PDB file of C-alpha atoms in Angstrom:
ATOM      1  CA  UNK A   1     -17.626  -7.444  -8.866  1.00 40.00           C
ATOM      2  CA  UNK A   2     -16.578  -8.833  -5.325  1.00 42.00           C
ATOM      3  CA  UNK A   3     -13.454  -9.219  -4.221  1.00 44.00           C
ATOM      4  CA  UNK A   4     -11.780 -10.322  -1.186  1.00 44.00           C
ATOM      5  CA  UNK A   5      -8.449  -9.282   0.325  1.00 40.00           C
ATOM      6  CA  UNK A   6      -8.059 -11.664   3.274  1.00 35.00           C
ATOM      7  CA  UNK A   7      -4.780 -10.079   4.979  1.00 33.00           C
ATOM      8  CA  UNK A   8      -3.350 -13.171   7.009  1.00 32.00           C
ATOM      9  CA  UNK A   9      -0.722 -11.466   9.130  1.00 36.00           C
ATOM     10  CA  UNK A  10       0.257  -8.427   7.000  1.00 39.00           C
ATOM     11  CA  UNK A  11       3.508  -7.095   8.469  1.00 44.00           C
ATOM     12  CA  UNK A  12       3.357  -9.284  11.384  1.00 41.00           C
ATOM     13  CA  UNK A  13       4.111 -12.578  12.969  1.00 43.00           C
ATOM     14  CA  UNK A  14       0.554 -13.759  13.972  1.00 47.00           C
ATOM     15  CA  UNK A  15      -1.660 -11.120  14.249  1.00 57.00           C
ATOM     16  CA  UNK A  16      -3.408  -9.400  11.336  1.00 59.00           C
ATOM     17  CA  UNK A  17      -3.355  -5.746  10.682  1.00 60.00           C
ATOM     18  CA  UNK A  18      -5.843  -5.625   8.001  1.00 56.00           C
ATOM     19  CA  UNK A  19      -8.493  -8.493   8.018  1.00 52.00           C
ATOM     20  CA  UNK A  20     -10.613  -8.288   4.529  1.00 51.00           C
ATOM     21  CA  UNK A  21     -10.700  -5.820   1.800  1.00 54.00           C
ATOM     22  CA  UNK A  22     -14.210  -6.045  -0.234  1.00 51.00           C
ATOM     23  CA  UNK A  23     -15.157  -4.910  -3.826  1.00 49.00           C
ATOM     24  CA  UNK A  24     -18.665  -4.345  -5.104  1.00 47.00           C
ATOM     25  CA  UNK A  25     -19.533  -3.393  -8.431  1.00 47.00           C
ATOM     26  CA  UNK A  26     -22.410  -0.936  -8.745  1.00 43.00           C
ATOM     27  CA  UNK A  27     -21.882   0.099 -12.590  1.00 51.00           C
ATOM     28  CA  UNK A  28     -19.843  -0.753 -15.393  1.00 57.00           C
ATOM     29  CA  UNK A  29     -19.598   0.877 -18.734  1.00 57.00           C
ATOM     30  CA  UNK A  30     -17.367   1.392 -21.624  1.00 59.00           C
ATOM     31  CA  UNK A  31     -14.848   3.579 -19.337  1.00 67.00           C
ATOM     32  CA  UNK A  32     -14.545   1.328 -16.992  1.00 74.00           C
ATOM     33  CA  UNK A  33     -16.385  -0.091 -13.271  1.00 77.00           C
ATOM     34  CA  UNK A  34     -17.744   1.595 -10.532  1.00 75.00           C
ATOM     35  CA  UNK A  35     -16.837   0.275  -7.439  1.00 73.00           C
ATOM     36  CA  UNK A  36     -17.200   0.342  -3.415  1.00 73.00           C
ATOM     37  CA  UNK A  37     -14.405  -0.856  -1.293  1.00 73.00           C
ATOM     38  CA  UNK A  38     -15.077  -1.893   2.153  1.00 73.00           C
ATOM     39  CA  UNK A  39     -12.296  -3.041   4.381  1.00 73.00           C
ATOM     40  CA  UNK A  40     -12.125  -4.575   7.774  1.00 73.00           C
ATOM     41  CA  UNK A  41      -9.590  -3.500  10.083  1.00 77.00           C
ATOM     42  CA  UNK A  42      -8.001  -6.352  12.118  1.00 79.00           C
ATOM     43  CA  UNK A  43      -6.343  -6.997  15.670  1.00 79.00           C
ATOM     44  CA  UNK A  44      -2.961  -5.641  14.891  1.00 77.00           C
ATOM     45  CA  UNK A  45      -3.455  -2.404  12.883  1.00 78.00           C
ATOM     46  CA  UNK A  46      -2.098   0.235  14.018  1.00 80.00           C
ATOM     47  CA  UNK A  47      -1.063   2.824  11.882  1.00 80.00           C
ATOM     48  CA  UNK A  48       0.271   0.949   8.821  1.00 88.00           C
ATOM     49  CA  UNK A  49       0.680   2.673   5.511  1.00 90.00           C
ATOM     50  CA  UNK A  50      -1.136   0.983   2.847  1.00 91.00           C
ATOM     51  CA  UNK A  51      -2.061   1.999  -1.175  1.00 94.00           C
ATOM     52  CA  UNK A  52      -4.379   0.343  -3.618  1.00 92.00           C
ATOM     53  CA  UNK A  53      -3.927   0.624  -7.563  1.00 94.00           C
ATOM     54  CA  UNK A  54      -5.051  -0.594 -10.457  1.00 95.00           C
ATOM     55  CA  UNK A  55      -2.790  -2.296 -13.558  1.00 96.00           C
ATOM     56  CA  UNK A  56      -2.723  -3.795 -17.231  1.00 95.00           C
ATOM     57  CA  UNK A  57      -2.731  -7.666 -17.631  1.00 96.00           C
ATOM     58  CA  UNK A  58       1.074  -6.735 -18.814  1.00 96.00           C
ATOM     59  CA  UNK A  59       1.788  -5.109 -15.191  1.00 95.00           C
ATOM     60  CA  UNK A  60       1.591  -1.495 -16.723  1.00 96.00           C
ATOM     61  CA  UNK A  61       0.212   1.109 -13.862  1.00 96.00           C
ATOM     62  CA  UNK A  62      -2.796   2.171 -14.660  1.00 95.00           C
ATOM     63  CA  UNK A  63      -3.919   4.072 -11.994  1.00 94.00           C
ATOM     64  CA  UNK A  64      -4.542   4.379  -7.750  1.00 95.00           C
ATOM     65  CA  UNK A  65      -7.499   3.829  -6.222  1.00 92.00           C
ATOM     66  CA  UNK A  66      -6.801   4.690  -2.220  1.00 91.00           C
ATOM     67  CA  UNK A  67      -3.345   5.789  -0.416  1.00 93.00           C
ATOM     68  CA  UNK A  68      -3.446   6.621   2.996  1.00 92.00           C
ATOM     69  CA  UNK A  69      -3.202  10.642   3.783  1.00 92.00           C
ATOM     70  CA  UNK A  70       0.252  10.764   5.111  1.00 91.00           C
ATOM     71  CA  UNK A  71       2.313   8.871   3.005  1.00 93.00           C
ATOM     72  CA  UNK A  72       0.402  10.761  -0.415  1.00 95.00           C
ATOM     73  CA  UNK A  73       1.108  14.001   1.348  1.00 93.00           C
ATOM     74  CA  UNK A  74       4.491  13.656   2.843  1.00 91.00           C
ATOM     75  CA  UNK A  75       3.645  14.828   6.093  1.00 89.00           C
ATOM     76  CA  UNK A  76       2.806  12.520   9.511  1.00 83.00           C
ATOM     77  CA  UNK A  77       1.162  12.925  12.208  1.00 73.00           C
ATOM     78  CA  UNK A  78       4.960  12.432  14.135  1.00 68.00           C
ATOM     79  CA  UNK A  79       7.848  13.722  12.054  1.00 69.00           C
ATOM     80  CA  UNK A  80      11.299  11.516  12.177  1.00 68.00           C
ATOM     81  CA  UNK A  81      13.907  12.719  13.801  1.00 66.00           C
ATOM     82  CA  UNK A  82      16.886  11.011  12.793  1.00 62.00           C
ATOM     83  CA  UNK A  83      16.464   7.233  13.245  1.00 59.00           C
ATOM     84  CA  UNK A  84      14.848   6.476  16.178  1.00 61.00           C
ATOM     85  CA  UNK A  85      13.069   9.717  17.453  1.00 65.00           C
ATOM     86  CA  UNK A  86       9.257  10.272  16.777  1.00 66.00           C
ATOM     87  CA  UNK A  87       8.330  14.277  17.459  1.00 67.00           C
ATOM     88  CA  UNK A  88       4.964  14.837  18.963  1.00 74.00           C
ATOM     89  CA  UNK A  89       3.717  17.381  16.188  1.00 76.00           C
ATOM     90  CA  UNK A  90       3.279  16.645  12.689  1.00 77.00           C
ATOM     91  CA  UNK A  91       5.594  17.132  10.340  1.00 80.00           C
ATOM     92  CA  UNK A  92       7.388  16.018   6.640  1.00 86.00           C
ATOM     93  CA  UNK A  93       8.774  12.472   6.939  1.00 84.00           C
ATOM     94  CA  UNK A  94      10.933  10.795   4.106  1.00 87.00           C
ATOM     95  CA  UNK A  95       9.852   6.983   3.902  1.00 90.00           C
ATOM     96  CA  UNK A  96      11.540   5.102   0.649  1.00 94.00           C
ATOM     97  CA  UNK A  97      11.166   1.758   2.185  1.00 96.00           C
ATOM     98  CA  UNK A  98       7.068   2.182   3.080  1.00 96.00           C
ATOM     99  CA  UNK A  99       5.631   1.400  -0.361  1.00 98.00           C
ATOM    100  CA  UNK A 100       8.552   0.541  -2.812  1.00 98.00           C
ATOM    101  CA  UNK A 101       6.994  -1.563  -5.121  1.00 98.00           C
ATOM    102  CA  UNK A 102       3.922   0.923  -5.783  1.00 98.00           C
ATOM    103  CA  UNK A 103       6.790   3.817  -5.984  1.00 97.00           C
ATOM    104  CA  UNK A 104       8.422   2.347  -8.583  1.00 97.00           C
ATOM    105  CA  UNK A 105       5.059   1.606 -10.326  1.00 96.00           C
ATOM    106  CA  UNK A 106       3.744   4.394 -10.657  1.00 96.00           C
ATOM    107  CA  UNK A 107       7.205   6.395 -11.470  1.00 95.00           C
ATOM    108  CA  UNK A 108       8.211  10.046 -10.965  1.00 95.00           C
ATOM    109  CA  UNK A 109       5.457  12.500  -9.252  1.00 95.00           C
ATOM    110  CA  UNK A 110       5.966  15.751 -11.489  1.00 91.00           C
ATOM    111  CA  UNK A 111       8.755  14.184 -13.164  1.00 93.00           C
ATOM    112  CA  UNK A 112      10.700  15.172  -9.936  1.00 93.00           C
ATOM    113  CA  UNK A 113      10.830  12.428  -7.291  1.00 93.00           C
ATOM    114  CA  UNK A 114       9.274   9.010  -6.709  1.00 95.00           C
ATOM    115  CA  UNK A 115       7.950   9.456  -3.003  1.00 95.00           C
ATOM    116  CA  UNK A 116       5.576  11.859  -2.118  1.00 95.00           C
ATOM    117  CA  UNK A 117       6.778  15.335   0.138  1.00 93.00           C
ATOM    118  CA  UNK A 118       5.325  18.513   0.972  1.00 93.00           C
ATOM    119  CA  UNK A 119       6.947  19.825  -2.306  1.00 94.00           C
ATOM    120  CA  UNK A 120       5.379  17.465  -4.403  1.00 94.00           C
ATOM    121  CA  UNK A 121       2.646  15.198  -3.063  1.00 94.00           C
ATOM    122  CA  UNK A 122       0.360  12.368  -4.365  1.00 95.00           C
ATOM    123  CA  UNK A 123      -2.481  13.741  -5.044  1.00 92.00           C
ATOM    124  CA  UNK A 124      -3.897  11.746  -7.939  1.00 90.00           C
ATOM    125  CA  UNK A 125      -6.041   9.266  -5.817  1.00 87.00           C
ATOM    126  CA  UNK A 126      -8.537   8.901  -2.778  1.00 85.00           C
ATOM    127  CA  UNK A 127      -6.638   9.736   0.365  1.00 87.00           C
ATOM    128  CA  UNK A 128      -7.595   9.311   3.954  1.00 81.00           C
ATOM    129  CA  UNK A 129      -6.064   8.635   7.048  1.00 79.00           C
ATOM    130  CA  UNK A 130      -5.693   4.876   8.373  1.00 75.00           C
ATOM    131  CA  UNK A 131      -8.625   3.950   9.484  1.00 70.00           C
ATOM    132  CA  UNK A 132      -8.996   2.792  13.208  1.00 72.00           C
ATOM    133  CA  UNK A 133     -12.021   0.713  11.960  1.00 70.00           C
ATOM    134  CA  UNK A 134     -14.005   0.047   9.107  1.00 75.00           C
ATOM    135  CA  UNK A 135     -13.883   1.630   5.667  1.00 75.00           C
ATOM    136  CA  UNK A 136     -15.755   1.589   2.623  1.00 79.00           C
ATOM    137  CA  UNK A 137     -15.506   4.510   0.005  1.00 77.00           C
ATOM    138  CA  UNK A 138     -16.871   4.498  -4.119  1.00 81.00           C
ATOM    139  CA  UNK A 139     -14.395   4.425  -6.920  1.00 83.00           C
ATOM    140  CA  UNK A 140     -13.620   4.208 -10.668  1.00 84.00           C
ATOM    141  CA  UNK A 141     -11.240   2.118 -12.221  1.00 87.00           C
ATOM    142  CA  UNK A 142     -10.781   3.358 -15.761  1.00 84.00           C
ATOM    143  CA  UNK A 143     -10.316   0.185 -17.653  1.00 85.00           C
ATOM    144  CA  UNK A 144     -12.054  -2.109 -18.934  1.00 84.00           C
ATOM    145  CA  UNK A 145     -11.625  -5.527 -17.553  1.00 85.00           C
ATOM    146  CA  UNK A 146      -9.295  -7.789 -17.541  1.00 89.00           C
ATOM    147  CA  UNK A 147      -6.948  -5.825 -15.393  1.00 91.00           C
ATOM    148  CA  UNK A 148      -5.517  -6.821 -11.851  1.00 93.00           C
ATOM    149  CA  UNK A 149      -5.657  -5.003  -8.267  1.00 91.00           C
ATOM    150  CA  UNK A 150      -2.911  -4.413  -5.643  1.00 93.00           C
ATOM    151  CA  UNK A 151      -2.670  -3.406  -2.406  1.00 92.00           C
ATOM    152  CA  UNK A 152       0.999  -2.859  -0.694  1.00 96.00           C
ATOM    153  CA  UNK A 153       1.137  -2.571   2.811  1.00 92.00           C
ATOM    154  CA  UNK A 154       3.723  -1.496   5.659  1.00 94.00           C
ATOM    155  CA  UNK A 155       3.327  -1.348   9.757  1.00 88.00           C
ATOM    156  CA  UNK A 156       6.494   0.468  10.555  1.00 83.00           C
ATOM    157  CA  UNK A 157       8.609  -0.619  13.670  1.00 81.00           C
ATOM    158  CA  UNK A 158       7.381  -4.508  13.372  1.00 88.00           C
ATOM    159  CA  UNK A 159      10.561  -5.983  14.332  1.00 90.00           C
ATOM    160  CA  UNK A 160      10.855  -9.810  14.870  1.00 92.00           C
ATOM    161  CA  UNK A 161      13.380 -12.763  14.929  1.00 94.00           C
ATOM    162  CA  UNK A 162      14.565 -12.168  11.264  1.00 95.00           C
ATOM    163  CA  UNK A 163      13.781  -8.960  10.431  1.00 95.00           C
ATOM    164  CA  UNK A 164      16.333  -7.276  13.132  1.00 95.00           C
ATOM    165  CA  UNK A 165      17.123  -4.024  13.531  1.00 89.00           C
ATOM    166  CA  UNK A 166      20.487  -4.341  12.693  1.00 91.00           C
ATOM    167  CA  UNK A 167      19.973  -6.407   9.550  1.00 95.00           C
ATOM    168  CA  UNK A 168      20.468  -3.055   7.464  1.00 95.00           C
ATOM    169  CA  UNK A 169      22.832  -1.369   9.625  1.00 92.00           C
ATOM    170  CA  UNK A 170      23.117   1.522   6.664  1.00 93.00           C
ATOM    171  CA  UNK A 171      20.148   2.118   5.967  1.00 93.00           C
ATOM    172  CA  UNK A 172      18.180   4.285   7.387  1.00 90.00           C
ATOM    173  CA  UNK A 173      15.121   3.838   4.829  1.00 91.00           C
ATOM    174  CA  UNK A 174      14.623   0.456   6.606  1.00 94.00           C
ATOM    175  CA  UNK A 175      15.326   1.147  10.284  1.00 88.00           C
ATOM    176  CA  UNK A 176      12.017   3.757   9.682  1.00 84.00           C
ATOM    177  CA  UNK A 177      10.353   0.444   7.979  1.00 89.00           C
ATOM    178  CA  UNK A 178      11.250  -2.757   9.747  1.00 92.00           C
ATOM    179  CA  UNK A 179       9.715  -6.082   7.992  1.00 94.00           C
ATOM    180  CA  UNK A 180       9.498  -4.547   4.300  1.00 97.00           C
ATOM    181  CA  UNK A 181       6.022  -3.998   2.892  1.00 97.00           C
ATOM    182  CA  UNK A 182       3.536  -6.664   1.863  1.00 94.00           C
ATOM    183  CA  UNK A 183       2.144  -7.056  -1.914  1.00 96.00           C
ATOM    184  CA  UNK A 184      -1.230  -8.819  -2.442  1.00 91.00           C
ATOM    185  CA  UNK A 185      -2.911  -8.810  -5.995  1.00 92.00           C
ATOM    186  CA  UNK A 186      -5.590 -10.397  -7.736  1.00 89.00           C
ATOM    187  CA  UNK A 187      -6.662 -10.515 -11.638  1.00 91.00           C
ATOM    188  CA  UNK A 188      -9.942  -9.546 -12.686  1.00 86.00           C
ATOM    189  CA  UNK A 189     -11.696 -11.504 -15.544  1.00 84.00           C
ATOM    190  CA  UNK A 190     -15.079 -10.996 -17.596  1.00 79.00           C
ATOM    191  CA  UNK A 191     -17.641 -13.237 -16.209  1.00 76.00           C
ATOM    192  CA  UNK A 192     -16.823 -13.748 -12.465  1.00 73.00           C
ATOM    193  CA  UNK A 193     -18.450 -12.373  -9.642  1.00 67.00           C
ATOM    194  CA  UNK A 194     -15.522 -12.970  -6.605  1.00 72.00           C
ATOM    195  CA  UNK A 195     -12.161 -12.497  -6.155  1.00 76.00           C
ATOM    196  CA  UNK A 196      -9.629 -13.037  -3.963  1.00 77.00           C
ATOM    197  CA  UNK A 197      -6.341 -11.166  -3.519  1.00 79.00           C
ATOM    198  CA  UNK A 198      -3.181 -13.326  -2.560  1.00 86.00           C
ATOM    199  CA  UNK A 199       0.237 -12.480  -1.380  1.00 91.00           C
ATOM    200  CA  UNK A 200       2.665 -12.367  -3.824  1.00 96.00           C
ATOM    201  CA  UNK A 201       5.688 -11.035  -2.023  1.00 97.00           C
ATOM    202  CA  UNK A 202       7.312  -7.996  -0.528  1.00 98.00           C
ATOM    203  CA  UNK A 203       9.021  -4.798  -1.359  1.00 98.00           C
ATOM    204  CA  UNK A 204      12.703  -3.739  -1.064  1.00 98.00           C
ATOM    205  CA  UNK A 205      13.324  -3.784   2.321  1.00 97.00           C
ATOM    206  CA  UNK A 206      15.493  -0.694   2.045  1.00 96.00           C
ATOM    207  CA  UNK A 207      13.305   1.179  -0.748  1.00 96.00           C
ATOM    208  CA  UNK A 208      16.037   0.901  -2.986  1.00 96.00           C
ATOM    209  CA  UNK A 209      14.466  -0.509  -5.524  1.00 97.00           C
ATOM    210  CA  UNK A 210      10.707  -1.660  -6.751  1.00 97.00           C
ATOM    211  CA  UNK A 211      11.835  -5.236  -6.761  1.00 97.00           C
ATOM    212  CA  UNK A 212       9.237  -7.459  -5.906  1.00 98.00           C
ATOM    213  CA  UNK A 213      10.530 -10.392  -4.028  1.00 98.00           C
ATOM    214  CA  UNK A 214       8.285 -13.793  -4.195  1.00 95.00           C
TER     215      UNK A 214
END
């Protein structure tokens, strides 16, 4: 299987942040397909916070495939301070309004909380820090197909025209996020060879929820 995730100005105005996202099938079996994904960085990344997953055709969770390092384990390479203040040492950073609509997906980590911490991180997953070029890595998805791929993605601190930082005035959550996350998914069918993931709207702009808005 091939797919491609073509990123067109994730998180931001003109630029993109993430240019293609790649799939290739190199086994498939009763359990499920083996696959390699290979993603191409673009312009405008810096730093974002992105996870992929796997669900049903019914939009049950299933399971993740990749989450980047920081947001699985709780901890960043700058720990918040407040609202505006970055520290220059790492440290635990609470981030509702990063990846919302995955959050609410997947459901409570240890039946205790829905975003990851030092106390209880994400650890059921490939994790690995954003890359600052390309990536590829091998994974399993544990179903058999049909079944559909996301990817959410957030570049914190992407203000623009509409997406002010005063919108939310009380929130914090979203002053930490900016322009809310991005949600691209495609379904995977029996007998094709190429797919392409699509936008199909964003997260809760102030992690409040796992809303997805079209």
């Amino acid at each position: 299987i091939v797919f491609t995730l073509l990123l067109i100005g994730a998180c931001s105005t003109s630029r993109k942040s993430v240019e293609t996202v790649n799939y290739s099938a190199i086994e498939e079996d009763s359990k499920g397909s083996t696959m390699t994904l290979d993603l191409q960085t673009g312009d405008a990344l810096n730093h974002p916070t992105y996870v992929i997953w796997v669900e049903d055709m019914e939009g049950n969770y299933i399971q993740t495939l990749f989450i980047t390092q920081s947001y699985a384990s709780g901890v960043f390479g700058h720990e918040m301070q407040g609202d505006t203040l970055w520290m220059k040492k790492p440290g635990a950073s609470h981030q509702p309004a990063a990846l919302p609509y995955w959050g609410h997906k997947k459901g409570l980590i240890k039946n205790k909380e829905l975003i990851p911490s030092p106390e209880n991180p994400f650890t059921d997953a490939y994790t690995g820090a954003t890359p600052k070029g390309h990536l590829k890595f091998t994974t399993k998805v544990e179903h058999s197909r049909p079944f559909r791929v996301l990817m959410e993605i957030n570049q914190p601190w992407d203000w623009n025209n509409y997406w002010t930082n005063n919108k939310y005035p009380d929130s914090p959550a979203y002053k930490h996020s900016a322009q809310p996350s991005m949600v691209y998914a495609v379904s995977v069918w029996e007998g094709e060879s190429e797919f392409y993931l699509n936008p199909i709207g964003h997260g809760d702009p102030k992690g409040e929820s796992g809303k997805l808005y079209t």
